[in-house]
mmCIF file of C-alpha atoms and ligand atoms in Angstrom:
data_model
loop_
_atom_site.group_PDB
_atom_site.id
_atom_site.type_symbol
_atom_site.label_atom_id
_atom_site.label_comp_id
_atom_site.label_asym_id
_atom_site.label_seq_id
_atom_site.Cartn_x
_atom_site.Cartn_y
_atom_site.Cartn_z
ATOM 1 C CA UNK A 1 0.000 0.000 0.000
ATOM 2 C CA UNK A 2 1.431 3.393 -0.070
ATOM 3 C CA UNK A 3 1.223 6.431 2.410
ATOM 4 C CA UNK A 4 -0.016 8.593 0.026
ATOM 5 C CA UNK A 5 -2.130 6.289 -1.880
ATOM 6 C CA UNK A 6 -2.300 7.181 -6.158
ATOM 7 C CA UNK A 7 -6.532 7.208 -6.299
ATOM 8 C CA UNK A 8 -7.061 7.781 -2.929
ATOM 9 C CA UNK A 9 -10.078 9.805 -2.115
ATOM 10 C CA UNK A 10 -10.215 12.708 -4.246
ATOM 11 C CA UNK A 11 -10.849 15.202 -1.753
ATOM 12 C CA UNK A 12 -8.089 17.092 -3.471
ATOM 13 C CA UNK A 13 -9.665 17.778 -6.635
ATOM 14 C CA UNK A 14 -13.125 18.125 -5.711
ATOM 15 C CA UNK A 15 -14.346 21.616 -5.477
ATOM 16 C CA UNK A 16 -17.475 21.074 -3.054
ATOM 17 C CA UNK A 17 -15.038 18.886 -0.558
ATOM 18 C CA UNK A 18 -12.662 21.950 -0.654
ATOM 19 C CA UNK A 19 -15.477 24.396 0.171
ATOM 20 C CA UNK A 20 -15.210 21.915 3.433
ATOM 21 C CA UNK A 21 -11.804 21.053 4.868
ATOM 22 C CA UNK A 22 -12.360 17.084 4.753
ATOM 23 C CA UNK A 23 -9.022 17.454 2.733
ATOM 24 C CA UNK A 24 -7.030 19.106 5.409
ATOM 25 C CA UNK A 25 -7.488 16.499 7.720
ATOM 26 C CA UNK A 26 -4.371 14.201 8.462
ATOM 27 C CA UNK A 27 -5.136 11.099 6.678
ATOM 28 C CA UNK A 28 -3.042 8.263 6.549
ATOM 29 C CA UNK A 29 -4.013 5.267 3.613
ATOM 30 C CA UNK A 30 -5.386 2.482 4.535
ATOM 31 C CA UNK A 31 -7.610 1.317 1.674
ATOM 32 C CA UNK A 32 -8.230 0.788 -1.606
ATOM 33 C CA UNK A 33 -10.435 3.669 -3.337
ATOM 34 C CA UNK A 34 -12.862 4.455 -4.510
ATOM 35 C CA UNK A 35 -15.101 0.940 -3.908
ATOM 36 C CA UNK A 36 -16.891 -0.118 -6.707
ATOM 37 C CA UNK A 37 -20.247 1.003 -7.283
ATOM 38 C CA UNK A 38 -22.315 -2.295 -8.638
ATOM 39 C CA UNK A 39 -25.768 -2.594 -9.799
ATOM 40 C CA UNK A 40 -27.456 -5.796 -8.481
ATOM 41 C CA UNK A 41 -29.404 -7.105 -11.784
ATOM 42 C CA UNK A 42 -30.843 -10.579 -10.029
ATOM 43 C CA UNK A 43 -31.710 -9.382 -6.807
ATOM 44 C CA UNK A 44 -33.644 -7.007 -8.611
ATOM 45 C CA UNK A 45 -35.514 -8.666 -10.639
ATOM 46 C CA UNK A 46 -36.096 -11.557 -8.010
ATOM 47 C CA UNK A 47 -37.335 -8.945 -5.322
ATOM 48 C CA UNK A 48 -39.811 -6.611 -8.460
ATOM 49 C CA UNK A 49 -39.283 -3.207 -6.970
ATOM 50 C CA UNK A 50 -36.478 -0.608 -7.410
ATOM 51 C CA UNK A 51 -33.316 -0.714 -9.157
ATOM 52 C CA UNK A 52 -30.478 -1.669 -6.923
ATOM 53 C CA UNK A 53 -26.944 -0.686 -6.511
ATOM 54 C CA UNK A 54 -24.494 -2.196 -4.078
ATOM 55 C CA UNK A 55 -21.287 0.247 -2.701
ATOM 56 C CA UNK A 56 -18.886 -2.106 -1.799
ATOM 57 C CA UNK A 57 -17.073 -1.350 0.884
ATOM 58 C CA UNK A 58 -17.281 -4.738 2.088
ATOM 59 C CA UNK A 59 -14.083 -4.396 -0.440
ATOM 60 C CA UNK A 60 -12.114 -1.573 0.751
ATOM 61 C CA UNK A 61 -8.897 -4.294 1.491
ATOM 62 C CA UNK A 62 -7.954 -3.663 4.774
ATOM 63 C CA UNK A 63 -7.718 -7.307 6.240
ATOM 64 C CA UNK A 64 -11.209 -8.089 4.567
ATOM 65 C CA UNK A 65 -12.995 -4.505 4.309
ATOM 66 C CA UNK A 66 -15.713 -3.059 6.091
ATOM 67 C CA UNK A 67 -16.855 0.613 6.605
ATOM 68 C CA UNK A 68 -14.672 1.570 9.274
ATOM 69 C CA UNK A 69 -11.469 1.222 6.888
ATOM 70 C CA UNK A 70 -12.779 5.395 5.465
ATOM 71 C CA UNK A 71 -12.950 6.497 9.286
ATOM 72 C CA UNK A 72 -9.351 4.937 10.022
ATOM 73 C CA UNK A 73 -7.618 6.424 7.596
ATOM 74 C CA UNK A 74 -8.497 9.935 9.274
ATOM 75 C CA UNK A 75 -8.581 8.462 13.124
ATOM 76 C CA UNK A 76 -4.897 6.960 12.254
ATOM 77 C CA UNK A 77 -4.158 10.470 10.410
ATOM 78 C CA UNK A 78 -4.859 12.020 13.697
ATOM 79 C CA UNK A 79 -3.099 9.967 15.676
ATOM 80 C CA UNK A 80 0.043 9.642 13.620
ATOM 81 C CA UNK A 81 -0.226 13.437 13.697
ATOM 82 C CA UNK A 82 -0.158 13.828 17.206
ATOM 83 C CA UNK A 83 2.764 11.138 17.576
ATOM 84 C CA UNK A 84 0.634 8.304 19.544
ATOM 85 C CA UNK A 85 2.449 4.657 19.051
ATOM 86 C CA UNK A 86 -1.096 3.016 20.157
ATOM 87 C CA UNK A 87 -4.433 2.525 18.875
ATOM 88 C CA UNK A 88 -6.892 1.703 21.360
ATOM 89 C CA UNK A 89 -10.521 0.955 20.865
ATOM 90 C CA UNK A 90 -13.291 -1.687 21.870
ATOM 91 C CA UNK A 91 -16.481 -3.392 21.075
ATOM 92 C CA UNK A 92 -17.879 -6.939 20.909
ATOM 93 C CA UNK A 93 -16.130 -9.874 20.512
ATOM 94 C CA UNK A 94 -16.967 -10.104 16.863
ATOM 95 C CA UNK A 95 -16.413 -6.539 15.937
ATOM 96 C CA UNK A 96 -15.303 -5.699 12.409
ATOM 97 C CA UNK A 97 -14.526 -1.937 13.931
ATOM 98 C CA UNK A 98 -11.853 -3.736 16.403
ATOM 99 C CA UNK A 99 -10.760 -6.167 13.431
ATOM 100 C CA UNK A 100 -10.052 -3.719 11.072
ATOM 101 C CA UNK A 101 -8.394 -1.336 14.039
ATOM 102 C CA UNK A 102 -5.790 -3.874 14.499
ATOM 103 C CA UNK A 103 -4.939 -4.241 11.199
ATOM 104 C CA UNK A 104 -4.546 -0.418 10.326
ATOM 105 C CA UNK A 105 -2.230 -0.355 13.452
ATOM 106 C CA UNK A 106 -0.739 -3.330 12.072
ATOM 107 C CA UNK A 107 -0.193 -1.521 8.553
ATOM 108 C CA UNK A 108 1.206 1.737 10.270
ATOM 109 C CA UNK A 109 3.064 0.026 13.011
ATOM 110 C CA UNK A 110 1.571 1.326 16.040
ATOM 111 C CA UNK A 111 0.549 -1.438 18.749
ATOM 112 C CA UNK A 112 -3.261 -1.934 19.255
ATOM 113 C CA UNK A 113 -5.115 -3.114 22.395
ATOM 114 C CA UNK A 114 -8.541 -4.070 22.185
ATOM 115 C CA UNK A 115 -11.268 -3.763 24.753
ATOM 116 C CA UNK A 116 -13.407 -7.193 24.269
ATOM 117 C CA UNK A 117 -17.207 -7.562 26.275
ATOM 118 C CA UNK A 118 -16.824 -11.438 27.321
ATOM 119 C CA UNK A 119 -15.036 -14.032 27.887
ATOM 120 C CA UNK A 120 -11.936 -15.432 25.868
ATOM 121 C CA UNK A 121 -13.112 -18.255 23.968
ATOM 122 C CA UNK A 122 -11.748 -21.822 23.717
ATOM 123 C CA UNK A 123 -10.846 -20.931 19.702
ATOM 124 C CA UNK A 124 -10.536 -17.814 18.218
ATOM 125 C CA UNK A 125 -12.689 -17.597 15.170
ATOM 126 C CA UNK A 126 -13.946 -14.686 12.822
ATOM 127 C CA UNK A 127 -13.191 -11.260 13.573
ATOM 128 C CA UNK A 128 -11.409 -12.192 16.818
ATOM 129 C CA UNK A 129 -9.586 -14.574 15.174
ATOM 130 C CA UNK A 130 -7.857 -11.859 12.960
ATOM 131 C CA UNK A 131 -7.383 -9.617 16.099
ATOM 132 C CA UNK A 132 -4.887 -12.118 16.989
ATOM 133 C CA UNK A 133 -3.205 -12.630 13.776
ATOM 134 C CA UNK A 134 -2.720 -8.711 13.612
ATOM 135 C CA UNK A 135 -0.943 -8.869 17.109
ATOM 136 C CA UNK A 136 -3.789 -6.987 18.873
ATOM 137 C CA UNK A 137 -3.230 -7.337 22.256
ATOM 138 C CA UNK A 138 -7.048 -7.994 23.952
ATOM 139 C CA UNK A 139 -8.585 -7.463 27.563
ATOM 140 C CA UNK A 140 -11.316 -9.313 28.427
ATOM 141 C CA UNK A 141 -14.220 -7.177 30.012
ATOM 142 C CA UNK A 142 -17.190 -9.517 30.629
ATOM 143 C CA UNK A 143 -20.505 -7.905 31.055
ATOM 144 C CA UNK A 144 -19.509 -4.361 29.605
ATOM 145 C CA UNK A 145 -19.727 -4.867 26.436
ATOM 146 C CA UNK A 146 -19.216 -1.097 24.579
ATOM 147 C CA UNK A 147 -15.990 -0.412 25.374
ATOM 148 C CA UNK A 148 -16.668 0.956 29.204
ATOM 149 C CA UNK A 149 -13.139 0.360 30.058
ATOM 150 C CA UNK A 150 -11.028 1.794 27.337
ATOM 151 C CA UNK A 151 -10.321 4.709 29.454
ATOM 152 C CA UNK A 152 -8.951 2.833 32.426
ATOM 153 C CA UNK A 153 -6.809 0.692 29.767
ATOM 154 C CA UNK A 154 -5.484 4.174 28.056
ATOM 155 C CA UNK A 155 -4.537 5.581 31.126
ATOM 156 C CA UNK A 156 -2.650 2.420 32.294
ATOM 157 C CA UNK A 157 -0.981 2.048 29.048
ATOM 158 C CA UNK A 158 0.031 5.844 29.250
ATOM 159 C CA UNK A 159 1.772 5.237 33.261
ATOM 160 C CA UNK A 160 3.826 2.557 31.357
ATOM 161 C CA UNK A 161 5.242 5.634 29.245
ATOM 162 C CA UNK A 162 3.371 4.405 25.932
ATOM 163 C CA UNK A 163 1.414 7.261 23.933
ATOM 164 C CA UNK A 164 -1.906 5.575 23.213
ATOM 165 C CA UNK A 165 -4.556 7.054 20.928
ATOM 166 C CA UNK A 166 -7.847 6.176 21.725
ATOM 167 C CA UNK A 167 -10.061 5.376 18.626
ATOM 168 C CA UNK A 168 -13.965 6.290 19.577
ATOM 169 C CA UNK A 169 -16.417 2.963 19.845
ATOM 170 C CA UNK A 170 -17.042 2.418 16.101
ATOM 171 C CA UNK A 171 -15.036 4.701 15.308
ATOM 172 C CA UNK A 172 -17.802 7.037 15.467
ATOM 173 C CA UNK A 173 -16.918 10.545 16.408
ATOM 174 C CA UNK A 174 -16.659 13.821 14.132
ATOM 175 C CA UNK A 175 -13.259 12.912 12.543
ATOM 176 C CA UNK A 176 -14.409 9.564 11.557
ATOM 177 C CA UNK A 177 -17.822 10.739 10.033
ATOM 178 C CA UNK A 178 -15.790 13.571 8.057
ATOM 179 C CA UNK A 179 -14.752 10.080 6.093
ATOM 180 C CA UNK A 180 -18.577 9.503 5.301
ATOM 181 C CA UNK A 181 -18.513 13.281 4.142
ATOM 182 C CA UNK A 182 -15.987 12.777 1.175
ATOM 183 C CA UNK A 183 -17.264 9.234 0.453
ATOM 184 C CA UNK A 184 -20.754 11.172 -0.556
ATOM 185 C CA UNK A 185 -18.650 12.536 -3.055
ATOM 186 C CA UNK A 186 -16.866 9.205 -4.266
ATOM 187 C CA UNK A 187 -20.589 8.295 -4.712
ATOM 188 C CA UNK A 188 -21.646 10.748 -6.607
ATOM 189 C CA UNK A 189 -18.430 10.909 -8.955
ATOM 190 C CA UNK A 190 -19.294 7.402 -9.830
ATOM 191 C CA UNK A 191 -22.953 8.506 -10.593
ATOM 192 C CA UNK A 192 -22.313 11.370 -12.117
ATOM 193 C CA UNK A 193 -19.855 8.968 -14.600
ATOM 194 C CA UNK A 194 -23.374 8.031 -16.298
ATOM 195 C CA UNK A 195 -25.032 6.032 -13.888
ATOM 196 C CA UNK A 196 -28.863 6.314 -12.223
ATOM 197 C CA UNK A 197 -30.249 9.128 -10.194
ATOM 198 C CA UNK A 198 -30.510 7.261 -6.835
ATOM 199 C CA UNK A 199 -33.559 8.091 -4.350
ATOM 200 C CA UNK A 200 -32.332 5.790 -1.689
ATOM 201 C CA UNK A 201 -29.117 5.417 0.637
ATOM 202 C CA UNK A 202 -29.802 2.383 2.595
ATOM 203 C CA UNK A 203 -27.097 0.569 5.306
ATOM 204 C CA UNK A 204 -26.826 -0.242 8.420
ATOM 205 C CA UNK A 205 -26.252 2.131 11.451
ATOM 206 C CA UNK A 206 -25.053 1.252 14.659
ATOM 207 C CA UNK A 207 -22.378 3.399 16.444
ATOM 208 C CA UNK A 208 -23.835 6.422 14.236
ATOM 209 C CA UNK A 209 -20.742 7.703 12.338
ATOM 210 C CA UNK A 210 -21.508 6.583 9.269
ATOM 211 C CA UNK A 211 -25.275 7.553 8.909
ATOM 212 C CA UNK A 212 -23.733 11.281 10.446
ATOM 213 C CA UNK A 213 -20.956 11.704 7.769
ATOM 214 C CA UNK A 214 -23.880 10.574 4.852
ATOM 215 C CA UNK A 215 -26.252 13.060 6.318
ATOM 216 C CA UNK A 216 -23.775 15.830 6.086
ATOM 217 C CA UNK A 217 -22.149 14.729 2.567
ATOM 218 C CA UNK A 218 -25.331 14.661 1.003
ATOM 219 C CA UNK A 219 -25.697 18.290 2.131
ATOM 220 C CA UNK A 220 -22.516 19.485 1.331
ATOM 221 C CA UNK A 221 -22.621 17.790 -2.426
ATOM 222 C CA UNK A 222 -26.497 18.759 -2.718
ATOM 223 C CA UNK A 223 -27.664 14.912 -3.527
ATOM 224 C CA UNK A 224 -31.193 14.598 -3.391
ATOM 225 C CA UNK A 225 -31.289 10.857 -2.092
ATOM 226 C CA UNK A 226 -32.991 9.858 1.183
ATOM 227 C CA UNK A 227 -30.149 8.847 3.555
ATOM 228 C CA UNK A 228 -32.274 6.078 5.402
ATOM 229 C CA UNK A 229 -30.124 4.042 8.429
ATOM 230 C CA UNK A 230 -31.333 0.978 9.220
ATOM 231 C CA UNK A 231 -30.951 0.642 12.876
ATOM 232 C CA UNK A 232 -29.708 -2.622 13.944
ATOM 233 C CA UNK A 233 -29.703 -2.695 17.687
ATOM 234 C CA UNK A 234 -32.081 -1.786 20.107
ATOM 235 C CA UNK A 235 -29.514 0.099 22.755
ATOM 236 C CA UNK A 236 -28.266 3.498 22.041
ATOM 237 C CA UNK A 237 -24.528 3.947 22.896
ATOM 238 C CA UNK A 238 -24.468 5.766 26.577
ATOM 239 C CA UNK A 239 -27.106 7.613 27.805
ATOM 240 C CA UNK A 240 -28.802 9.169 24.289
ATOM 241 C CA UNK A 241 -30.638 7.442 21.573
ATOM 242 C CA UNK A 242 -29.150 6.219 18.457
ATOM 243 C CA UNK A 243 -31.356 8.924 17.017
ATOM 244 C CA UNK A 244 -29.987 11.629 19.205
ATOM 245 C CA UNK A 245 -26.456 10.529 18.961
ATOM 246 C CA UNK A 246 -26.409 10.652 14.803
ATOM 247 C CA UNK A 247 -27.988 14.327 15.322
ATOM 248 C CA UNK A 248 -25.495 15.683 17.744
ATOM 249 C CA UNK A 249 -22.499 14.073 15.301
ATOM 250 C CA UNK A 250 -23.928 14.977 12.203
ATOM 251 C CA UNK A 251 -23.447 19.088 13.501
ATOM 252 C CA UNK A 252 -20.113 17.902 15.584
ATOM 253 C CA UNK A 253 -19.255 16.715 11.841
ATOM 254 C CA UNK A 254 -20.177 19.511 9.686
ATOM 255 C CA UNK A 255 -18.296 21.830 12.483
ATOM 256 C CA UNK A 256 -15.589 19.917 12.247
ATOM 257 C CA UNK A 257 -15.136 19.959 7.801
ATOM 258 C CA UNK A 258 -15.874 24.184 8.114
ATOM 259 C CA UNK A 259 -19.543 23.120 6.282
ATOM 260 C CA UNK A 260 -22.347 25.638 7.394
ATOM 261 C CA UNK A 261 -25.801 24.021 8.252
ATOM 262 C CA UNK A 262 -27.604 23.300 10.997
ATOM 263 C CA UNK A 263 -29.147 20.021 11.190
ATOM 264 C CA UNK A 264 -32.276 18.671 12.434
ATOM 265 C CA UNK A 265 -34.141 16.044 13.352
ATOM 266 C CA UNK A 266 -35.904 15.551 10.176
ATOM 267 C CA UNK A 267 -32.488 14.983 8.558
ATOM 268 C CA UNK A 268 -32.175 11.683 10.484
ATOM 269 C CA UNK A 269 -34.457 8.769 8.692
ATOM 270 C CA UNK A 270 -33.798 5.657 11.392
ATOM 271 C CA UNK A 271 -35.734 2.724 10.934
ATOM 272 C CA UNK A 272 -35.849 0.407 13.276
ATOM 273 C CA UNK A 273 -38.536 -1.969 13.087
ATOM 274 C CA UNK A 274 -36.367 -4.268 11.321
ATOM 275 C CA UNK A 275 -34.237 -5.025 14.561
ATOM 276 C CA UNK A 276 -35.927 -8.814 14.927
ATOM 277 C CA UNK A 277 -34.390 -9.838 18.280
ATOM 278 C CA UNK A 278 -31.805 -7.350 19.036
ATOM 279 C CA UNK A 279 -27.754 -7.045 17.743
ATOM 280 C CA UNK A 280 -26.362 -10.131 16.211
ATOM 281 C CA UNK A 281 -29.403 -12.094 16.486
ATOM 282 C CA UNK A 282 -30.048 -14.256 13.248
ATOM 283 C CA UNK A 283 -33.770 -14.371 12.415
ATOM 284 C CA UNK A 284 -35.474 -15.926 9.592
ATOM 285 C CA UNK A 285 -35.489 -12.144 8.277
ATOM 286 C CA UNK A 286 -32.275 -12.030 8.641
ATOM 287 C CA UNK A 287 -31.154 -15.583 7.434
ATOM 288 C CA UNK A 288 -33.537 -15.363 4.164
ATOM 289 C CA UNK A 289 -31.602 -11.628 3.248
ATOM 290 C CA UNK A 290 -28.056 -13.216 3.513
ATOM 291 C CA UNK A 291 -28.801 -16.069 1.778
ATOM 292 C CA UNK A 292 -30.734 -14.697 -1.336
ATOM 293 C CA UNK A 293 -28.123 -12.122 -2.109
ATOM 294 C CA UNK A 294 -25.492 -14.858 -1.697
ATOM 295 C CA UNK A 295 -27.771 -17.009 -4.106
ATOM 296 C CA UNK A 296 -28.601 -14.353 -6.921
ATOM 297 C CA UNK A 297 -25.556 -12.396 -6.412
ATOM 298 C CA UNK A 298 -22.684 -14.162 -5.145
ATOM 299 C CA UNK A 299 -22.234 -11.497 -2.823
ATOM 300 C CA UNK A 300 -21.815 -12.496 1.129
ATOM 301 C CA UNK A 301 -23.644 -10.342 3.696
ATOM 302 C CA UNK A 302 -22.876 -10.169 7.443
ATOM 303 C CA UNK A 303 -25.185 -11.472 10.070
ATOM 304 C CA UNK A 304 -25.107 -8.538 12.295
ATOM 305 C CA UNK A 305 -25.118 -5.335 10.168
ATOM 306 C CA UNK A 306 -25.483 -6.188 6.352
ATOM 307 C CA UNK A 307 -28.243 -8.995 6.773
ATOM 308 C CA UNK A 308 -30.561 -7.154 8.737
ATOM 309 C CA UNK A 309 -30.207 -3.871 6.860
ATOM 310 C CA UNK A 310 -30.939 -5.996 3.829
ATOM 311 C CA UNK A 311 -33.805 -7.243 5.682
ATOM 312 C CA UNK A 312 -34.958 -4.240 5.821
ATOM 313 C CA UNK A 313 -34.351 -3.042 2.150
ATOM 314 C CA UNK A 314 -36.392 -6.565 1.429
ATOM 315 C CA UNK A 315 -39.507 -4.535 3.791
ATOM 316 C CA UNK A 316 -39.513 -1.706 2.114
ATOM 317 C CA UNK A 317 -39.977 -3.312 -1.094
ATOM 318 C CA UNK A 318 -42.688 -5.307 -0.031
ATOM 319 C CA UNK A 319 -44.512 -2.665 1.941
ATOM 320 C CA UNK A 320 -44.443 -1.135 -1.741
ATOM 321 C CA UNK A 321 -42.724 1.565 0.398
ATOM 322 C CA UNK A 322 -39.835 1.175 -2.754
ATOM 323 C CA UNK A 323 -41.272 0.379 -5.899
ATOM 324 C CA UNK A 324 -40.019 0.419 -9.964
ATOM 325 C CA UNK A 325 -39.596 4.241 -9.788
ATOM 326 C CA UNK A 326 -36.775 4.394 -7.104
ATOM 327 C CA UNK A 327 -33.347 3.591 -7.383
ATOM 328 C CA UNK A 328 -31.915 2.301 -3.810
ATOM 329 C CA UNK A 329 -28.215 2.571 -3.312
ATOM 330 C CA UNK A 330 -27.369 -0.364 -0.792
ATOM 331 C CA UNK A 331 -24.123 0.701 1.199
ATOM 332 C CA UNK A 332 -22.507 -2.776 2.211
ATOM 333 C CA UNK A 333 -21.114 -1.676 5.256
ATOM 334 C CA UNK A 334 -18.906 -5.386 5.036
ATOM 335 C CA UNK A 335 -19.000 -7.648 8.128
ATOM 336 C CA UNK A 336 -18.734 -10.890 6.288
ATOM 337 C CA UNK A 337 -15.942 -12.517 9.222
ATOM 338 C CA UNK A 338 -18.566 -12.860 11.697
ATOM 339 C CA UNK A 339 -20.280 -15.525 8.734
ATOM 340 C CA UNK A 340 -18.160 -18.180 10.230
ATOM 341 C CA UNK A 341 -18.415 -17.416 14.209
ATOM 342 C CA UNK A 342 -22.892 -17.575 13.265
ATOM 343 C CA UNK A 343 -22.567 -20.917 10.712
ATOM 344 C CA UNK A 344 -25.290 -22.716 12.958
ATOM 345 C CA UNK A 345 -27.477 -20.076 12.919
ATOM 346 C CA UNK A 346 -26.987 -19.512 8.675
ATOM 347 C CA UNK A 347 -28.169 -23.044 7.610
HETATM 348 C C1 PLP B 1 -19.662 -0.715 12.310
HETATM 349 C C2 PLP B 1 -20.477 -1.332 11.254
HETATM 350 C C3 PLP B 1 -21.679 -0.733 10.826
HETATM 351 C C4 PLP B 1 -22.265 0.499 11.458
HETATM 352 O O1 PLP B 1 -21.562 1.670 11.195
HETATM 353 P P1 PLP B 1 -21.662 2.850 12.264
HETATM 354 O O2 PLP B 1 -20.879 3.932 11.680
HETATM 355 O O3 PLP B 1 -21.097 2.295 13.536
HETATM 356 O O4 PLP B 1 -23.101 3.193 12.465
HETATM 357 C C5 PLP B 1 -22.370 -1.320 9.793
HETATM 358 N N1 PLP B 1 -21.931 -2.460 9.217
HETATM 359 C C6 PLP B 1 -20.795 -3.064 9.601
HETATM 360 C C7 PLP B 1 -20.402 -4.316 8.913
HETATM 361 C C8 PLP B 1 -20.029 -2.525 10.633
HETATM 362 O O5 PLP B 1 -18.906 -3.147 11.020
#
């Protein structure tokens, strides 16, 4: 990979993303873009409602993708910046934020510790499993579960004389939604390069940073697309509302990139009556999403995020709430390790 990457994002020639300062922000490369932009023919035509396209940053190459590759290249940025030698951050067991947080420490040679709810396992599989392999170093927290401890573990780690940088649960504050800011505009180069006009943004939203930097991109590069979150578990993250928390980050965002505008809570479409039975559990909703996009597609899903948010994509359509005149862009968020840890569950 290279520091400066060749096609990186390309905040630097985009007009709109200088009227922001998205560029200006340390960034340090991490992935591959931009991710394709595919249009999903069979599922289409199996499901009889909008046109669908897939952006896949399930395939943005940092030790098997996922959407938290955009918000480490400026998190990393920031910490390089400030001289840190290691990433800290936590989540669940199976989190693809913590997976791919090892591996960008990995790729810029910083240490990472991780900040695990449960207990350690008898074998390592999935996401946790590549933890390991990236040399994360893990603490096991039981019953806490978002990351409750990461500031007792950073403050240890700094009396040993280390210089850790602690990377926000999911990644999710207002430097790692600036990422979701310029990728509106990776989007919309790609549509502008002849493709649909899209009435739909659908994905999965969880820690909030990516639904926040969306809202704000499709501001800042006037799209006209409803940015709809599909909320895929039934706790907010502290004391607020997953609702409340995408609000407050979308202005903590916008702030942030120099971008005038106020946001409200009409900007914030979250749907969650697709949650089924709460984070990471596989329903038939669920299971029947993963497995007809694997079947018409040959595209893999992820239990937690992807399948339900597809799930509820699958609603829509049948509710007739998406029908033959919209065009739905499907943000695959990636995920797909945490197949392996769920194979009961999957068929
Ligand atoms: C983290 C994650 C999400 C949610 O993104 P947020 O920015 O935390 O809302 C969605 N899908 C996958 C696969 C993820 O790992």
């Amino acid at each position: 990979m290279f520091d400066v990457a060749p096609f990186n994002m390309a905040s630097d020639m985009d007009p709109v993303s200088k009227q922001t300062t998205v560029g200006n922000l340390p960034r340090r490369s991490l992935g591959f873009f931009p991710t394709p932009l595919v249009e999903l023919r069979r599922l289409a035509a199996r499901l009889g409602g909008p046109r669908i396209l897939m952006k896949r940053d399930d395939l943005t190459g940092l030790a098997l993708g996922g959407n938290k590759t955009r918000k480490l290249e400026l998190l990393v940025g920031e910490a390089l910046a400030q001289g840190c030698d290691t990433l800290v951050t936590g989540g669940a067991a199976q989190s693809n934020h913590c997976r791919q947080t090892a591996a960008a420490a990995a790729a810029s040679g910083l240490a990472c510790h991780l900040v695990l709810g449960g207990e350690a396992p008898d074998v390592a599989d999935g996401n946790l499993l590549l933890d390991l392999l990236c040399g994360a170093r893990i603490h096991w927290t039981g019953p806490l579960r978002k990351g409750e401890k990461i500031p007792e573990i950073a403050a240890g780690l700094a009396a040993e004389g280390k210089k850790p940088y602690v990377v926000p649960y999911g990644g999710s504050g207002p430097i790692g939604a600036a990422a979701f800011v310029d990728a509106v505009g990776e989007l919309g180069r790609q549509l502008d390069e002849g493709g649909p006009t899209v009435s739909h943004v659908v994905f999965p939203s969880s820690s909030g940073g990516t639904q926040a930097g969306l809202v704000v991109g499709k501001a800042a590069y006037r799209r006209w697309f409803d940015v709809v979150g599909i909320g895929i578990d039934k706790e907010g993250v502290g004391e607020v509302t997953l609702r409340e928390r995408v609000l407050r980050l979308a202005n903590e965002t916008a702030r942030l990139v120099g971008f005038e505008h106020a946001f409200s809570a009409k900007d914030i479409i979250l749907r969650e009556e697709y949650l089924g039975a709460g984070y990471g559990i596989v329903g038939d909703a669920e299971r029947e999403a993963i497995r007809l996009v694997a079947e018409t597609e040959g595209v893999l899903l992820d239990p937690v995020y992807t399948g339900k948010a597809m799930a509820g994509l699958i609603g829509m359509i049948r509710e007739r709430e998406l029908t033959g005149s919209d065009t739905v862009v499907f943000w695959h968020t990636g995920g797909a390790p945490a197949l392996f840890p769920h194979a009961r569950e999957l068929v």
